[in-house]
Coordinates of C-alpha atoms and ligand atoms in Angstrom, one line a residue:
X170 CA 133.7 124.8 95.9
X171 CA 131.0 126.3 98.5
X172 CA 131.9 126.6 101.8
X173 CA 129.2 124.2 102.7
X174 CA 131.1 121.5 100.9
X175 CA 134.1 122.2 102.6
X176 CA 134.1 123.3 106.1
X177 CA 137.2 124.3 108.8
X178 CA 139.0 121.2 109.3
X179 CA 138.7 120.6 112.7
X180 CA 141.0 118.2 113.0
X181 CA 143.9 116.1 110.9
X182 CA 144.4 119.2 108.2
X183 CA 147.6 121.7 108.6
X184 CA 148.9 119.3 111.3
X185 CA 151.9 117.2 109.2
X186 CA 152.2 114.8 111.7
X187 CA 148.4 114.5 110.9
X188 CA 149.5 113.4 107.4
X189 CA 150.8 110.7 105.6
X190 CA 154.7 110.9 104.9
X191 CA 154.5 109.4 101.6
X192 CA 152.0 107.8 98.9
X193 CA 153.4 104.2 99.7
X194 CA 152.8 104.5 103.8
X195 CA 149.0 104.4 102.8
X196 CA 148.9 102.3 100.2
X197 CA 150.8 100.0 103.0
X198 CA 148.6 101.1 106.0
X199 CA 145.6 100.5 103.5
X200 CA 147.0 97.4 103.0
X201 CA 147.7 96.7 106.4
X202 CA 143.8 97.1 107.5
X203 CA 143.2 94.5 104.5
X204 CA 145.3 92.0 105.3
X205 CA 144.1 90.5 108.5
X206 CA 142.6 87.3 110.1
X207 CA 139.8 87.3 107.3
X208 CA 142.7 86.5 104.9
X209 CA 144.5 83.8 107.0
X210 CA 141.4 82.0 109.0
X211 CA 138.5 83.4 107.0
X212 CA 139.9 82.7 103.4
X213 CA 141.0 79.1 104.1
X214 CA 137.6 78.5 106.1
X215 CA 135.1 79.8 104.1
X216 CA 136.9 77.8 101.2
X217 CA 136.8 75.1 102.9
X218 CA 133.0 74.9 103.2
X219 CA 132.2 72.9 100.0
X220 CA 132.7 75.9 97.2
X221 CA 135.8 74.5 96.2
X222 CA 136.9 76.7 92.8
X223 CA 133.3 77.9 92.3
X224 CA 133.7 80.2 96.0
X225 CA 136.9 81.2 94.6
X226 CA 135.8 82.1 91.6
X227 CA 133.0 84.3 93.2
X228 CA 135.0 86.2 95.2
X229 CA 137.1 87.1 92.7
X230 CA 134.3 88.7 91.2
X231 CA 132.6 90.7 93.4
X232 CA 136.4 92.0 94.7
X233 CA 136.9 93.5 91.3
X234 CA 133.7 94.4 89.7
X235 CA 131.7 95.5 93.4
X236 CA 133.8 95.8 95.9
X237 CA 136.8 97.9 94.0
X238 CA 134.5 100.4 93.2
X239 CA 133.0 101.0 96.5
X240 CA 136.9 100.9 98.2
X241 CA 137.2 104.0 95.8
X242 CA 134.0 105.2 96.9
X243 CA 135.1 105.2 100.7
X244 CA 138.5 106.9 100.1
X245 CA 137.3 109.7 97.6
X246 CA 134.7 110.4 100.5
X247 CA 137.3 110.6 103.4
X248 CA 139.4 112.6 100.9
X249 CA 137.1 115.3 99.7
X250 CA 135.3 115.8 102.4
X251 CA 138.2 115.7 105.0
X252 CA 135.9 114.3 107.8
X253 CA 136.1 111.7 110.1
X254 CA 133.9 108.4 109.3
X255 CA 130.7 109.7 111.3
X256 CA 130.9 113.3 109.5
X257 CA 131.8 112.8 106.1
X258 CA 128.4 111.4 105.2
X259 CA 126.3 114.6 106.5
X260 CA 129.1 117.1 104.3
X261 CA 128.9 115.0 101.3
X262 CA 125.4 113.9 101.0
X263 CA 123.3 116.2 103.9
X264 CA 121.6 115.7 106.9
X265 CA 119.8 112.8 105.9
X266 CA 123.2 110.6 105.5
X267 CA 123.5 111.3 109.0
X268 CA 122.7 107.7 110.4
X269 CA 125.6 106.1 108.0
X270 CA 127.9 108.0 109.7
X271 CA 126.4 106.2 113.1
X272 CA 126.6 102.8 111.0
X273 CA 130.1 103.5 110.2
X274 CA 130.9 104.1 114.3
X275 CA 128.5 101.1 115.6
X276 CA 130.3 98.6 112.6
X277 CA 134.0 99.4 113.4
X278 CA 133.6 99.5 117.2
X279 CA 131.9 96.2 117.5
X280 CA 133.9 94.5 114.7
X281 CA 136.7 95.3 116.7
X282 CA 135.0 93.9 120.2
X283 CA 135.5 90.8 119.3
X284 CA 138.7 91.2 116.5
X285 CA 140.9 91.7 119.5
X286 CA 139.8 88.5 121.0
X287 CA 140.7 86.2 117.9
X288 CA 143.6 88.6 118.4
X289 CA 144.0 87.3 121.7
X290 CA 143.8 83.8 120.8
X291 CA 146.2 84.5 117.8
X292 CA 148.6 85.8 120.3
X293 CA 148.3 83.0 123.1
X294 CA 148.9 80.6 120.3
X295 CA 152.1 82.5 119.3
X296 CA 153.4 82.4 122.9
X297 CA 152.5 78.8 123.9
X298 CA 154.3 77.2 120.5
X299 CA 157.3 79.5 121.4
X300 CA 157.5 78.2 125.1
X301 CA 155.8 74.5 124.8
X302 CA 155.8 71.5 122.7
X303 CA 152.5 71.7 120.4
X304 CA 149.3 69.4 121.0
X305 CA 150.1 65.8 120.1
X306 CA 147.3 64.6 118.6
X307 CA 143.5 66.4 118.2
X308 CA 142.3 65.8 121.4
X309 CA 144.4 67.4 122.9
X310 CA 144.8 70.2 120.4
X311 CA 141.1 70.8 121.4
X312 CA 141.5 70.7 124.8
X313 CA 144.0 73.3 124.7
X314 CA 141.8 75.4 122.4
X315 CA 139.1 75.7 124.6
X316 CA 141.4 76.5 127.5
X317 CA 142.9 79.6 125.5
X318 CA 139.2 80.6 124.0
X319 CA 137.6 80.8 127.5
X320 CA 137.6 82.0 130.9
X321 CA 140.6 84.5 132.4
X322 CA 143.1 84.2 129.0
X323 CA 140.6 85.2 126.6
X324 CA 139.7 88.2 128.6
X325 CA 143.4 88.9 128.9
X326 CA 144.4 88.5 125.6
X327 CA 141.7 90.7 124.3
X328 CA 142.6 93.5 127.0
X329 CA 146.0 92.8 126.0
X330 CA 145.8 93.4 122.1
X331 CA 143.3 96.3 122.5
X332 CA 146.1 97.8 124.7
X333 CA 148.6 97.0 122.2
X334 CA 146.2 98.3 119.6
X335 CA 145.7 101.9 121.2
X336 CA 149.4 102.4 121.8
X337 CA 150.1 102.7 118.2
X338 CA 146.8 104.8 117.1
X339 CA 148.0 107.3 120.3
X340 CA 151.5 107.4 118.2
X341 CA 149.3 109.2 115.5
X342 CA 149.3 108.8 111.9
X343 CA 152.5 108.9 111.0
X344 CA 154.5 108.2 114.3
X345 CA 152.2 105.7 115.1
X346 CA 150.0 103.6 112.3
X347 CA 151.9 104.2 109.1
X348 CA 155.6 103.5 111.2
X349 CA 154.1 99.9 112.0
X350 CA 152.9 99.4 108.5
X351 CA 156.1 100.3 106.7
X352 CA 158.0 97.3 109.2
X353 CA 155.2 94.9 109.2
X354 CA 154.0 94.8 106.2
X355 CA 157.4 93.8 104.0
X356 CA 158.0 91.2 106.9
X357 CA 154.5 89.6 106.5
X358 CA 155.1 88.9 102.9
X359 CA 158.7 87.7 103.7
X360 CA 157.6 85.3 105.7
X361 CA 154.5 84.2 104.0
X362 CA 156.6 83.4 100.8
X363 CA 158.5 81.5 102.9
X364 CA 155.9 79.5 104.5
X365 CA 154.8 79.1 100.9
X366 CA 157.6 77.5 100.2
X367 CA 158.0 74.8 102.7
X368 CA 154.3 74.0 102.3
X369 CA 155.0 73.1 98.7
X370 CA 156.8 70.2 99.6
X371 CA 154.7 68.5 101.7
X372 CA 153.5 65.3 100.9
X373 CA 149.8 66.7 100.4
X374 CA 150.7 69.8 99.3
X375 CA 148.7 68.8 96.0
X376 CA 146.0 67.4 97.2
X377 CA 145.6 70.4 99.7
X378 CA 145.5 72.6 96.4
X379 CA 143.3 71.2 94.7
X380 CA 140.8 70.9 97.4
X381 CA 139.9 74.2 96.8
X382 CA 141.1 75.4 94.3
X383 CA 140.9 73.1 91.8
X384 CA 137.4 71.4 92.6
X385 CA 134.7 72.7 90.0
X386 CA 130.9 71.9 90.4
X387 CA 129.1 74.9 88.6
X388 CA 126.3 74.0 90.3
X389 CA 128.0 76.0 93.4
X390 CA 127.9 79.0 91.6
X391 CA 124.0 79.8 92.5
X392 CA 124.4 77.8 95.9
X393 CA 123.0 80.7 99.0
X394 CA 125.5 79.5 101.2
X395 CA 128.3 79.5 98.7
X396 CA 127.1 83.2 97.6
X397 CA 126.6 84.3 101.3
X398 CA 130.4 82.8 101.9
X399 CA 131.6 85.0 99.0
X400 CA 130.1 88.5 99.7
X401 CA 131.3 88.0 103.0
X402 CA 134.7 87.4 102.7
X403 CA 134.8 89.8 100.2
X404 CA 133.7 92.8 101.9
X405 CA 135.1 91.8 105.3
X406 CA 138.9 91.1 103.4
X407 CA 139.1 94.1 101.9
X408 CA 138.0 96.2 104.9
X409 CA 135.5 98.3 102.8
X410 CA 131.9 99.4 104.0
X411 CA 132.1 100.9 107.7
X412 CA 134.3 103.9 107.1
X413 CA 138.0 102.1 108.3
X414 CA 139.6 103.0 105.5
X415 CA 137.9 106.8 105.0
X416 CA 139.4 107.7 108.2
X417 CA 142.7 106.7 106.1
X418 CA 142.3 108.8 103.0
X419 CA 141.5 111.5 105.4
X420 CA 144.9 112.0 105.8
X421 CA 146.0 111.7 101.5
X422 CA 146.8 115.2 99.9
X423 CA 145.0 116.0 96.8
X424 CA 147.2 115.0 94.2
X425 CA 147.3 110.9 95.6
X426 CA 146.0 108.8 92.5
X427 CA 143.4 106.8 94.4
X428 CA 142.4 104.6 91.8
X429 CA 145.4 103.0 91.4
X430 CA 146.0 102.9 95.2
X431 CA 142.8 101.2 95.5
X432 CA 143.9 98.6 92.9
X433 CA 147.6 97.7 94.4
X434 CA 145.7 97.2 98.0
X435 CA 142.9 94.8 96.2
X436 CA 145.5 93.2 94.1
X437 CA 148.1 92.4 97.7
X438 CA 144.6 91.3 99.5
X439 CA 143.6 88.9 97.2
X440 CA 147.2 87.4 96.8
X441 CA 147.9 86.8 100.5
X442 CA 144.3 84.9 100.3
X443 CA 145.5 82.9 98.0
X444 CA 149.2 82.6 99.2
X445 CA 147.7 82.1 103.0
X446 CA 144.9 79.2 101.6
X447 CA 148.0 77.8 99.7
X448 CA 149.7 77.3 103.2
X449 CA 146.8 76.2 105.7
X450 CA 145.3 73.5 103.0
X451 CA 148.5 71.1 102.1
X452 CA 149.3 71.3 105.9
X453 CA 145.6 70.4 106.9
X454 CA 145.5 67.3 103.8
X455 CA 149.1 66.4 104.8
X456 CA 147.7 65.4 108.0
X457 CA 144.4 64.0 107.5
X458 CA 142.6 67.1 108.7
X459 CA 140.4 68.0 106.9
X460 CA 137.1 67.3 108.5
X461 CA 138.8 69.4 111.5
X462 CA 138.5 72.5 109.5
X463 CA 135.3 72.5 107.3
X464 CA 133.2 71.1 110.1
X465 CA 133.6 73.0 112.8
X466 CA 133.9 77.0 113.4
X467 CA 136.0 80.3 113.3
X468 CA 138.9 78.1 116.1
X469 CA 139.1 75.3 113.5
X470 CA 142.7 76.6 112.4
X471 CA 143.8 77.2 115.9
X472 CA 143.4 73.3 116.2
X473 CA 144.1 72.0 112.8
X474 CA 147.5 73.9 112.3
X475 CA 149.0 73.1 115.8
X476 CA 148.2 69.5 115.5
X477 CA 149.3 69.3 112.0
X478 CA 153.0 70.6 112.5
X479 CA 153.2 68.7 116.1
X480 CA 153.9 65.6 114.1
X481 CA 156.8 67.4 112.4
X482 CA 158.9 68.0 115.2
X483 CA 161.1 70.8 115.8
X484 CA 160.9 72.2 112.4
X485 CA 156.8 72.3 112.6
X486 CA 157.4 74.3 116.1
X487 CA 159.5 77.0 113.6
X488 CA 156.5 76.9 111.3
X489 CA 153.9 77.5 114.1
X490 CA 155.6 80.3 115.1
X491 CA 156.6 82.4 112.4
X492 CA 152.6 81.6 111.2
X493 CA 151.5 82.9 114.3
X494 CA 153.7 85.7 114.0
X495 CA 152.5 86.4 110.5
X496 CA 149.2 86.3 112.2
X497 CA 149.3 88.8 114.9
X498 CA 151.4 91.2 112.6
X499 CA 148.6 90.9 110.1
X500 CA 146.2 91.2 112.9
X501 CA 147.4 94.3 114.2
X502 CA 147.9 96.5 111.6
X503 CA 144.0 95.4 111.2
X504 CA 142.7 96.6 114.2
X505 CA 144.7 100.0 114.2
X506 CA 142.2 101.2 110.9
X507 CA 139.4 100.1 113.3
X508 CA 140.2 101.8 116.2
X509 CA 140.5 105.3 113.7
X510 CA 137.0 105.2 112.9
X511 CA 135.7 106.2 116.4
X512 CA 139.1 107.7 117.1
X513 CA 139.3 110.5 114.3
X514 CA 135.5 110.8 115.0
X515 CA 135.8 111.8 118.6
X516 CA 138.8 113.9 117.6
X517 CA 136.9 115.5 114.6
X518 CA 133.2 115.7 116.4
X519 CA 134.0 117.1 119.9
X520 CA 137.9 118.5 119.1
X521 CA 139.4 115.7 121.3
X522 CA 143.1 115.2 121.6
X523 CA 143.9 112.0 119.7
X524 CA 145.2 110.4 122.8
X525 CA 141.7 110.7 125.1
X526 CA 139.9 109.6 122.1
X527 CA 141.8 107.0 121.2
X528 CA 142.0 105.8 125.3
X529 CA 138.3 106.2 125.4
X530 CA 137.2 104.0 122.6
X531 CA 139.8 101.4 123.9
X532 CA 137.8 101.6 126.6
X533 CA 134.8 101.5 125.5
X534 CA 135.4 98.7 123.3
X535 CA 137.0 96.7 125.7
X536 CA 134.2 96.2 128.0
X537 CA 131.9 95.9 124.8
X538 CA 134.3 92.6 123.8
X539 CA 133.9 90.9 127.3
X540 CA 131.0 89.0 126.4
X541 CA 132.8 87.4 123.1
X542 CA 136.2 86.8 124.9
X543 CA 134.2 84.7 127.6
X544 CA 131.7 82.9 125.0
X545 CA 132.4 81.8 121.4
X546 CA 128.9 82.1 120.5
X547 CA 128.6 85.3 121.3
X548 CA 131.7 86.0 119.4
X549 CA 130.0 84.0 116.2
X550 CA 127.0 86.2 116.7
X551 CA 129.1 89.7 116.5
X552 CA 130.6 88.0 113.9
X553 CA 127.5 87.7 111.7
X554 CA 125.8 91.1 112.7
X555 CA 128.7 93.3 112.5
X556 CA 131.5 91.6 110.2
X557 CA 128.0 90.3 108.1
X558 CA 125.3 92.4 107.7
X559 CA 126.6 95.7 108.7
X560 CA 129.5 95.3 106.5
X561 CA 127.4 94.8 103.4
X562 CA 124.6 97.5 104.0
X563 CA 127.4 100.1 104.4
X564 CA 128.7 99.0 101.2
X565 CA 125.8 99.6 100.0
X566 CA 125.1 102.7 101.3
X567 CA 128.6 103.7 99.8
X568 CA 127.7 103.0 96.4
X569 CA 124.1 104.9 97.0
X570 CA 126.1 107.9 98.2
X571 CA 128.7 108.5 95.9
X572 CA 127.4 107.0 93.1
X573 CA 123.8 108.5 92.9
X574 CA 123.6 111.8 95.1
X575 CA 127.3 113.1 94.5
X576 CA 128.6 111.5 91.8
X577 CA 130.0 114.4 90.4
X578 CA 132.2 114.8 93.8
X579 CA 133.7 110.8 92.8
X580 CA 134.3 112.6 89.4
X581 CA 135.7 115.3 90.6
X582 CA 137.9 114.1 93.0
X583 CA 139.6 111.4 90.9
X584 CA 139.6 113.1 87.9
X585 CA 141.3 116.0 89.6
X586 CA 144.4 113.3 91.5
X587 CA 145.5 112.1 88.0
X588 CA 142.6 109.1 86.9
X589 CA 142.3 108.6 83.1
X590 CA 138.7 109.3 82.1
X591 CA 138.0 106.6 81.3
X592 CA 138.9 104.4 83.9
X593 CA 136.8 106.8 86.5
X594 CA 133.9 106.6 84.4
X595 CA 134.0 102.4 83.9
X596 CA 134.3 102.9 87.9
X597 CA 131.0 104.9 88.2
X598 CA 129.2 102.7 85.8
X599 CA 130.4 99.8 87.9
X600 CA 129.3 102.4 91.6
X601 CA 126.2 103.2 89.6
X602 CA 124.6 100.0 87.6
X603 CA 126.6 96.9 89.0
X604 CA 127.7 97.4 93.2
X605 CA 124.1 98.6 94.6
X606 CA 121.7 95.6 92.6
X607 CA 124.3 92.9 93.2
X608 CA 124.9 94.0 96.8
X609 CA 121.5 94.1 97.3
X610 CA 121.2 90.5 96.9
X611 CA 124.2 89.9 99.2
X612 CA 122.5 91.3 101.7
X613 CA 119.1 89.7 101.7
X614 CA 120.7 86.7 101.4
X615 CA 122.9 87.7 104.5
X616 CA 120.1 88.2 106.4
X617 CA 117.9 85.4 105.3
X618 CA 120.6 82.7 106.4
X619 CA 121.1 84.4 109.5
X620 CA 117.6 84.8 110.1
X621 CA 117.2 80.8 109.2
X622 CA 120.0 80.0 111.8
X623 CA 119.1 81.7 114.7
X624 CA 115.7 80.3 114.2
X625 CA 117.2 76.8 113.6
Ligands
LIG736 N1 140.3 93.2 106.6 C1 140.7 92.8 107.8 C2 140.8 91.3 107.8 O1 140.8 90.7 106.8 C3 139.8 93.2 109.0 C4 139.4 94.6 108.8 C5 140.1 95.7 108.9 C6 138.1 95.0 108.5 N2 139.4 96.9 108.6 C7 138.1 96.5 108.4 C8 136.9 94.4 108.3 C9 137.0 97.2 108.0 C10 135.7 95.1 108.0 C11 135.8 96.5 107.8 O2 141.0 90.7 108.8

């Protein structure tokens, strides 16, 4: 390879604590930054909206035939290049990829701006069913809502999880990120199989199922707002398009097989979407609450949930919490992938120690999330730029890069960790032909509803 392709490491290679200790502490860690709040709050919301099977069915989709390729995209261009997010673009594709690598920085810091509020909210709910009796009916579910989405324990519960956030990226890879993982992740699934469980005895437990996932109206299939719900939860799920998980496969040896890393991370995504949806929607028809959710915005869980397991006594305040757990777990091991995008860049860019890049971001990010900790609009708004538009484009960009001006470094790189032939070349054709036209059309639909709401 020219030396052009493959420049000093700066930073990360020769350093084994730089490194991950085995092949299954990234796939978990990959896993851990795809598993989040999109799956638990997102999934069941989105779903919620009127797609019913059709939504489901579409996100299915684009996960496997748009979004798969482009997550192998991201981590053969972390690998090969062996660059932080803002770099790799520039050494794989030249200076005019520069600006993605910009994208990448401006996506994953304000994604997590407001992430570690809902983080903060996530956490206050954990705390308050531990020490309190839930909300007894929906009033005052909402009332308590709006008292932990507001004013001074918003803020602190956002400075609070960033905090909580930067400890473990300080740690470093190994000692920090992919020791969380390896506890959290196993627990997560533990307890969502649990919660599975109890949720499939519930009275509505049926009827929850089937409301989305068993109501079919084709005609949903071409509806924008069902498409719009689709891409979005898609790309935002799987945590591919603004360089989160490149920073990851940074830190994979050569010999890694990425394509079937890529698939076991897609594969436990989509299941705890599924497993989560199959929790949140018997307890919200059990109780009658299902105008609670669909109607109203991104808090609609934080009220339905509580209010739904208040009627069950003691045993629904065990449920709250090991949800909420689940929740902040899932949450966490989220926002650590985030906060290594600017991180590794700082450390990669200007030869920072990890700890003052990682202490600056948090810094930097925390005063950028005030605004969405004190207003929920604002928050909705980051939501839609950022986790929305941003998101998509980079995806798009992704597929652009690897799979029209180096495709032969996607080639080379998978072919060269162990992937059939075949399968890498049914994964160009899919980078080459199918990911850049369909994700066009994502995106200018993205932008046209968000263009026709902020009008409205
Ligand atoms: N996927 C996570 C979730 O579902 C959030 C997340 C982590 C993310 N890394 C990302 C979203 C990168 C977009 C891009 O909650």
């Amino acid at each position: 390879m020219p030396p052009s392709l493959d420049p000093p490491r700066l930073f990360s290679r020769g350093r084994p604590s730089e490194r991950w200790g085995s092949s299954l502490g990234f796939v978990l860690a990959a896993a851990g930054s795809a598993v989040g709040l999109g799956n638990l709050w997102g999934f069941a919301y989105r779903a919620s909206q009127g797609g019913g099977s059709a939504f489901v069915l579409l996100y299915l989709l684009i996960v496997v035939v748009v979004c798969l390729p482009v997550l192998v995209a991201e981590m053969v261009l972390g690998r090969s290049t062996g660059h932080a997010p803002l770099i790799a673009p520039v050494t794989a594709g030249g200076r005019r990829w520069r600006p993605l690598g910009w994208m990448f920085l401006a996506s994953a810091v304000g994604i997590l701006s407001y992430y570690s509020v809902l983080m903060g909210w996530t956490g206050r709910s954990l705390l308050h069913a531990l020490t309190g009796p839930l909300p007894a009916d929906i009033g005052g579910a909402e009332a308590y809502f709006i008292g932990i989405s507001t004013g001074g324990d918003a803020v602190l519960g956002h400075l609070l999880s960033l905090g909580l956030t930067g400890l473990v990226v300080a740690a470093g890879v190994r000692a920090g990120i992919e020791r969380l993982t390896k506890v959290a992740m196993p627990l997560l699934f533990v307890m969502l199989l649990a919660l599975l469980l109890w949720a499939a005895f519930l009275p509505g437990a049926v009827e929850g199922y089937s409301t989305f996932l068993l109501r079919w109206d084709p005609a949903k299939l071409s509806d924008p707002a069902t498409i719009r719900n689709a891409f979005t939860q898609a790309f935002f799920s799987i945590g591919t398009g603004i360089g989160a998980i490149l920073a990851y496969a940074t830190y994979l040896n050569r010999t890694s097989p990425i394509s079937g890393e890529a698939v076991a991370v897609v594969g436990m995504d989509t299941a705890v979407g599924l497993m989560a949806g199959c929790v949140t929607f018997p307890v919200v028809a059990s109780f009658g609450l299902g105008d609670v959710v669909s109607g109203s915005t991104v808090g609609a869980l934080f009220i339905a949930l509580p209010t739904g397991l208040a009627s069950l006594g003691p045993a629904g305040r065990v449920v709250a919490v090991v949800f909420f757990l689940l929740a902040y777990l899932a949450a966490i091991t989220s926002a650590v992938s985030l906060l290594e995008v600017p991180a590794s860049s700082l450390m990669d860019r200007l030869g920072w120690s990890r700890r003052r890049a990682v202490w600056l971001s948090v810094a930097a990010i925390a005063v950028l999330g005030l605004p969405s900790a004190l207003d929920v609009g604002v928050l909705e708004r980051m939501d839609a730029v950022f986790g929305g538009v941003f998101l998509i484009a980079g995806g798009l960009a992704l597929a652009l890069l690897l799979g029209w001006r180096a495709p032969a470094r996607y080639r080379a790189d998978l072919e060269g960790s162990g992937s059939p032939p075949a399968l890498v070349a049914a994964l160009l054709f899919a980078l080459r032909w199918v990911s850049p036209p369909a994700i066009a059309v994502g995106l200018v639909v993205s932008i046209a509803d968000l263009a026709r709401s902020w009008a409205g």
